[in-house]
Amino acid sequence: MKIGVLALQGAFIEHEKMLSSLGAETTEIRQKKDLAGIDAIVLPGGESTTCGKLLKDLGILEPLKGLINNGLPVFGTCAGEILLAERIDGKSSTYLATMPMYVKRNAYGRQLGSFDTTADFKGIGEIPMCFIRAPYISSVEDGTEILAEVDGQIVAARYKNQLAISFHPEISGNTAVHQYFLEMVEQTDTLNIRQQAS
Ligand code: GLN
């Protein structure tokens, strides 16, 4: 099982370390050709506007969107969650727009921009959650399951092969959400997805 980690900017090394500690092989995605042969992809936190622009400029956006729509498992954290959202509050443009949910960027304001808490994650239990100028999910559409909420706001959701969270498990030292994602990948017939896309 080979997990691609989008490595254009942001917290990609921390994800690679966490996935490796769980026994998964990782590969960095920097160009369109790097998408070949991956079984899943992680979209790390960073700056969604910068990352989204790079995805477009490098010609990765459209092929990646096709793979995700074909069922490639994807795990978006923070800025990665924004890249997946079908709508971004206050913005007319979107990026991958593969996941039926609305998100609000920098949703916690300047003062509360970064904070740590613990909350329940469906199917896992109570885990630490570290928020850094985070978005939250302002609403989900039919078929998107809410997995975690903090103070009444949605901070984790899943839609079929897509997992999106507002916080940063890669820096908390808690591997549970990465493990959850690897189990999603194990349950997917990724060879079939790649064949359909080519
Ligand atoms: N505020 C960033 C954005 O809007 C996300 C921050 C993060 O990924 N930690 O893209």
mmCIF file of N, CA, C and O in Angstrom, residues 2-10 12-13 15-16 19 25-44 51 54-55 58-61 63-65 67-68 72-74 83 96 194:
data_model
loop_
_atom_site.group_PDB
_atom_site.id
_atom_site.type_symbol
_atom_site.label_atom_id
_atom_site.label_comp_id
_atom_site.label_asym_id
_atom_site.label_seq_id
_atom_site.Cartn_x
_atom_site.Cartn_y
_atom_site.Cartn_z
ATOM 1 N N LYS A 2 0.711 2.067 -1.041
ATOM 2 C CA LYS A 2 1.570 3.257 -1.166
ATOM 3 C C LYS A 2 0.710 4.518 -1.040
ATOM 4 O O LYS A 2 -0.197 4.735 -1.852
ATOM 5 N N ILE A 3 1.017 5.327 -0.032
ATOM 6 C CA ILE A 3 0.211 6.523 0.233
ATOM 7 C C ILE A 3 0.943 7.755 -0.306
ATOM 8 O O ILE A 3 2.052 8.063 0.135
ATOM 9 N N GLY A 4 0.322 8.453 -1.236
ATOM 10 C CA GLY A 4 0.883 9.710 -1.718
ATOM 11 C C GLY A 4 0.617 10.806 -0.699
ATOM 12 O O GLY A 4 -0.471 10.877 -0.120
ATOM 13 N N VAL A 5 1.616 11.652 -0.477
ATOM 14 C CA VAL A 5 1.414 12.810 0.404
ATOM 15 C C VAL A 5 1.716 14.051 -0.433
ATOM 16 O O VAL A 5 2.838 14.204 -0.942
ATOM 17 N N LEU A 6 0.726 14.898 -0.612
ATOM 18 C CA LEU A 6 0.931 16.103 -1.413
ATOM 19 C C LEU A 6 1.998 16.961 -0.738
ATOM 20 O O LEU A 6 1.870 17.330 0.439
ATOM 21 N N ALA A 7 3.064 17.248 -1.480
ATOM 22 C CA ALA A 7 4.253 17.872 -0.857
ATOM 23 C C ALA A 7 4.598 19.186 -1.554
ATOM 24 O O ALA A 7 5.759 19.471 -1.843
ATOM 25 N N LEU A 8 3.575 20.004 -1.818
ATOM 26 C CA LEU A 8 3.821 21.289 -2.487
ATOM 27 C C LEU A 8 4.173 22.355 -1.459
ATOM 28 O O LEU A 8 4.964 23.247 -1.718
ATOM 29 N N GLN A 9 3.555 22.286 -0.299
ATOM 30 C CA GLN A 9 3.858 23.200 0.810
ATOM 31 C C GLN A 9 3.123 22.678 2.040
ATOM 32 O O GLN A 9 2.312 21.768 1.935
ATOM 33 N N GLY A 10 3.446 23.210 3.212
ATOM 34 C CA GLY A 10 2.729 22.825 4.414
ATOM 35 C C GLY A 10 3.330 21.632 5.131
ATOM 36 O O GLY A 10 4.500 21.284 4.939
ATOM 37 N N PHE A 12 3.701 18.399 5.278
ATOM 38 C CA PHE A 12 3.683 17.059 4.677
ATOM 39 C C PHE A 12 4.635 16.077 5.358
ATOM 40 O O PHE A 12 4.343 14.886 5.458
ATOM 41 N N ILE A 13 5.774 16.565 5.855
ATOM 42 C CA ILE A 13 6.764 15.648 6.451
ATOM 43 C C ILE A 13 6.193 14.964 7.705
ATOM 44 O O ILE A 13 6.394 13.770 7.927
ATOM 45 N N HIS A 15 3.119 14.200 8.257
ATOM 46 C CA HIS A 15 2.211 13.112 7.827
ATOM 47 C C HIS A 15 3.008 11.883 7.393
ATOM 48 O O HIS A 15 2.634 10.750 7.702
ATOM 49 N N GLU A 16 4.092 12.125 6.660
ATOM 50 C CA GLU A 16 4.905 10.989 6.191
ATOM 51 C C GLU A 16 5.437 10.197 7.382
ATOM 52 O O GLU A 16 5.397 8.966 7.385
ATOM 53 N N LEU A 19 2.579 8.203 9.034
ATOM 54 C CA LEU A 19 2.166 7.048 8.219
ATOM 55 C C LEU A 19 3.236 5.957 8.255
ATOM 56 O O LEU A 19 2.924 4.770 8.357
ATOM 57 N N GLU A 25 3.885 2.693 3.376
ATOM 58 C CA GLU A 25 4.901 3.285 2.496
ATOM 59 C C GLU A 25 4.348 4.622 1.994
ATOM 60 O O GLU A 25 3.168 4.710 1.635
ATOM 61 N N THR A 26 5.185 5.666 1.969
ATOM 62 C CA THR A 26 4.698 6.961 1.480
ATOM 63 C C THR A 26 5.536 7.430 0.291
ATOM 64 O O THR A 26 6.691 7.011 0.128
ATOM 65 N N THR A 27 4.924 8.278 -0.526
ATOM 66 C CA THR A 27 5.656 8.888 -1.628
ATOM 67 C C THR A 27 5.183 10.333 -1.768
ATOM 68 O O THR A 27 3.992 10.613 -1.574
ATOM 69 N N GLU A 28 6.112 11.249 -2.061
ATOM 70 C CA GLU A 28 5.730 12.666 -2.132
ATOM 71 C C GLU A 28 5.174 12.988 -3.517
ATOM 72 O O GLU A 28 5.739 12.593 -4.536
ATOM 73 N N ILE A 29 4.076 13.722 -3.529
ATOM 74 C CA ILE A 29 3.444 14.144 -4.784
ATOM 75 C C ILE A 29 3.818 15.603 -5.034
ATOM 76 O O ILE A 29 3.398 16.503 -4.299
ATOM 77 N N ARG A 30 4.644 15.806 -6.062
ATOM 78 C CA ARG A 30 5.068 17.167 -6.421
ATOM 79 C C ARG A 30 4.722 17.507 -7.863
ATOM 80 O O ARG A 30 4.725 18.669 -8.249
ATOM 81 N N GLN A 31 4.471 16.473 -8.658
ATOM 82 C CA GLN A 31 4.145 16.663 -10.074
ATOM 83 C C GLN A 31 3.027 15.693 -10.445
ATOM 84 O O GLN A 31 2.812 14.702 -9.748
ATOM 85 N N LYS A 32 2.414 15.978 -11.599
ATOM 86 C CA LYS A 32 1.307 15.137 -12.071
ATOM 87 C C LYS A 32 1.731 13.667 -12.176
ATOM 88 O O LYS A 32 0.985 12.768 -11.787
ATOM 89 N N LYS A 33 2.948 13.428 -12.660
ATOM 90 C CA LYS A 33 3.363 12.035 -12.882
ATOM 91 C C LYS A 33 3.510 11.256 -11.574
ATOM 92 O O LYS A 33 3.463 10.033 -11.578
ATOM 93 N N ASP A 34 3.663 11.970 -10.462
ATOM 94 C CA ASP A 34 3.794 11.281 -9.168
ATOM 95 C C ASP A 34 2.498 10.596 -8.737
ATOM 96 O O ASP A 34 2.498 9.781 -7.808
ATOM 97 N N LEU A 35 1.378 10.957 -9.391
ATOM 98 C CA LEU A 35 0.093 10.353 -9.016
ATOM 99 C C LEU A 35 0.010 8.886 -9.444
ATOM 100 O O LEU A 35 -0.813 8.122 -8.914
ATOM 101 N N ALA A 36 0.864 8.491 -10.383
ATOM 102 C CA ALA A 36 0.794 7.127 -10.918
ATOM 103 C C ALA A 36 1.126 6.115 -9.818
ATOM 104 O O ALA A 36 2.140 6.245 -9.143
ATOM 105 N N GLY A 37 0.267 5.142 -9.658
ATOM 106 C CA GLY A 37 0.577 4.021 -8.760
ATOM 107 C C GLY A 37 0.277 4.230 -7.294
ATOM 108 O O GLY A 37 0.572 3.350 -6.484
ATOM 109 N N ILE A 38 -0.316 5.366 -6.923
ATOM 110 C CA ILE A 38 -0.630 5.530 -5.491
ATOM 111 C C ILE A 38 -1.968 4.863 -5.158
ATOM 112 O O ILE A 38 -2.847 4.752 -6.004
ATOM 113 N N ASP A 39 -2.081 4.430 -3.893
ATOM 114 C CA ASP A 39 -3.305 3.767 -3.428
ATOM 115 C C ASP A 39 -4.200 4.717 -2.653
ATOM 116 O O ASP A 39 -5.333 4.355 -2.301
ATOM 117 N N ALA A 40 -3.682 5.908 -2.339
ATOM 118 C CA ALA A 40 -4.435 6.896 -1.563
ATOM 119 C C ALA A 40 -3.622 8.177 -1.553
ATOM 120 O O ALA A 40 -2.437 8.167 -1.922
ATOM 121 N N ILE A 41 -4.250 9.277 -1.110
ATOM 122 C CA ILE A 41 -3.487 10.524 -1.024
ATOM 123 C C ILE A 41 -3.871 11.303 0.226
ATOM 124 O O ILE A 41 -5.040 11.305 0.635
ATOM 125 N N VAL A 42 -2.863 11.953 0.808
ATOM 126 C CA VAL A 42 -3.081 12.840 1.959
ATOM 127 C C VAL A 42 -2.842 14.270 1.496
ATOM 128 O O VAL A 42 -1.841 14.562 0.827
ATOM 129 N N LEU A 43 -3.788 15.149 1.829
ATOM 130 C CA LEU A 43 -3.645 16.578 1.524
ATOM 131 C C LEU A 43 -3.385 17.285 2.852
ATOM 132 O O LEU A 43 -4.299 17.445 3.670
ATOM 133 N N PRO A 44 -2.148 17.690 3.122
ATOM 134 C CA PRO A 44 -1.802 18.231 4.435
ATOM 135 C C PRO A 44 -2.323 19.646 4.659
ATOM 136 O O PRO A 44 -2.797 20.306 3.729
ATOM 137 N N CYS A 51 -1.696 26.396 -2.009
ATOM 138 C CA CYS A 51 -1.676 25.000 -2.438
ATOM 139 C C CYS A 51 -2.609 24.795 -3.638
ATOM 140 O O CYS A 51 -2.258 24.111 -4.601
ATOM 141 N N LEU A 54 -0.989 26.187 -6.762
ATOM 142 C CA LEU A 54 0.075 25.285 -7.245
ATOM 143 C C LEU A 54 -0.527 24.049 -7.918
ATOM 144 O O LEU A 54 -0.045 23.600 -8.961
ATOM 145 N N LEU A 55 -1.584 23.513 -7.321
ATOM 146 C CA LEU A 55 -2.236 22.328 -7.921
ATOM 147 C C LEU A 55 -2.700 22.629 -9.343
ATOM 148 O O LEU A 55 -2.535 21.815 -10.246
ATOM 149 N N LEU A 58 0.416 23.361 -11.768
ATOM 150 C CA LEU A 58 1.213 22.163 -12.074
ATOM 151 C C LEU A 58 0.398 21.099 -12.822
ATOM 152 O O LEU A 58 0.909 20.022 -13.131
ATOM 153 N N GLY A 59 -0.881 21.399 -13.073
ATOM 154 C CA GLY A 59 -1.720 20.443 -13.822
ATOM 155 C C GLY A 59 -2.072 19.199 -13.018
ATOM 156 O O GLY A 59 -2.393 18.153 -13.583
ATOM 157 N N ILE A 60 -2.026 19.310 -11.678
ATOM 158 C CA ILE A 60 -2.340 18.144 -10.830
ATOM 159 C C ILE A 60 -3.829 18.127 -10.483
ATOM 160 O O ILE A 60 -4.427 17.077 -10.265
ATOM 161 N N LEU A 61 -4.437 19.319 -10.450
ATOM 162 C CA LEU A 61 -5.804 19.440 -9.929
ATOM 163 C C LEU A 61 -6.800 18.525 -10.648
ATOM 164 O O LEU A 61 -7.504 17.740 -10.010
ATOM 165 N N PRO A 63 -6.415 15.838 -12.884
ATOM 166 C CA PRO A 63 -6.252 14.381 -12.743
ATOM 167 C C PRO A 63 -6.521 13.874 -11.330
ATOM 168 O O PRO A 63 -7.109 12.803 -11.159
ATOM 169 N N LEU A 64 -6.161 14.670 -10.329
ATOM 170 C CA LEU A 64 -6.409 14.243 -8.950
ATOM 171 C C LEU A 64 -7.911 14.212 -8.671
ATOM 172 O O LEU A 64 -8.426 13.269 -8.062
ATOM 173 N N LYS A 65 -8.603 15.213 -9.177
ATOM 174 C CA LYS A 65 -10.054 15.254 -9.014
ATOM 175 C C LYS A 65 -10.706 14.002 -9.636
ATOM 176 O O LYS A 65 -11.586 13.383 -9.050
ATOM 177 N N LEU A 67 -9.289 11.054 -10.101
ATOM 178 C CA LEU A 67 -8.970 9.879 -9.276
ATOM 179 C C LEU A 67 -9.873 9.814 -8.047
ATOM 180 O O LEU A 67 -10.391 8.754 -7.688
ATOM 181 N N ILE A 68 -10.071 10.960 -7.397
ATOM 182 C CA ILE A 68 -10.913 10.978 -6.186
ATOM 183 C C ILE A 68 -12.358 10.624 -6.555
ATOM 184 O O ILE A 68 -13.013 9.829 -5.885
ATOM 185 N N LEU A 72 -10.501 7.038 -5.329
ATOM 186 C CA LEU A 72 -9.207 7.039 -4.628
ATOM 187 C C LEU A 72 -9.396 7.602 -3.212
ATOM 188 O O LEU A 72 -9.906 8.713 -3.057
ATOM 189 N N PRO A 73 -8.981 6.867 -2.180
ATOM 190 C CA PRO A 73 -9.127 7.388 -0.817
ATOM 191 C C PRO A 73 -8.297 8.658 -0.623
ATOM 192 O O PRO A 73 -7.129 8.712 -1.016
ATOM 193 N N VAL A 74 -8.912 9.664 -0.008
ATOM 194 C CA VAL A 74 -8.226 10.938 0.220
ATOM 195 C C VAL A 74 -8.483 11.378 1.654
ATOM 196 O O VAL A 74 -9.579 11.204 2.180
ATOM 197 N N LEU A 83 -9.502 22.274 0.366
ATOM 198 C CA LEU A 83 -9.323 21.868 -1.033
ATOM 199 C C LEU A 83 -10.425 20.900 -1.476
ATOM 200 O O LEU A 83 -10.826 20.887 -2.635
ATOM 201 N N LEU A 96 -10.682 21.228 -5.487
ATOM 202 C CA LEU A 96 -11.097 19.901 -5.973
ATOM 203 C C LEU A 96 -12.623 19.788 -5.976
ATOM 204 O O LEU A 96 -13.197 19.189 -6.884
ATOM 205 N N ARG A 194 -7.335 2.883 -10.447
ATOM 206 C CA ARG A 194 -6.269 3.349 -11.348
ATOM 207 C C ARG A 194 -6.534 2.908 -12.779
ATOM 208 O O ARG A 194 -6.317 3.645 -13.722
#
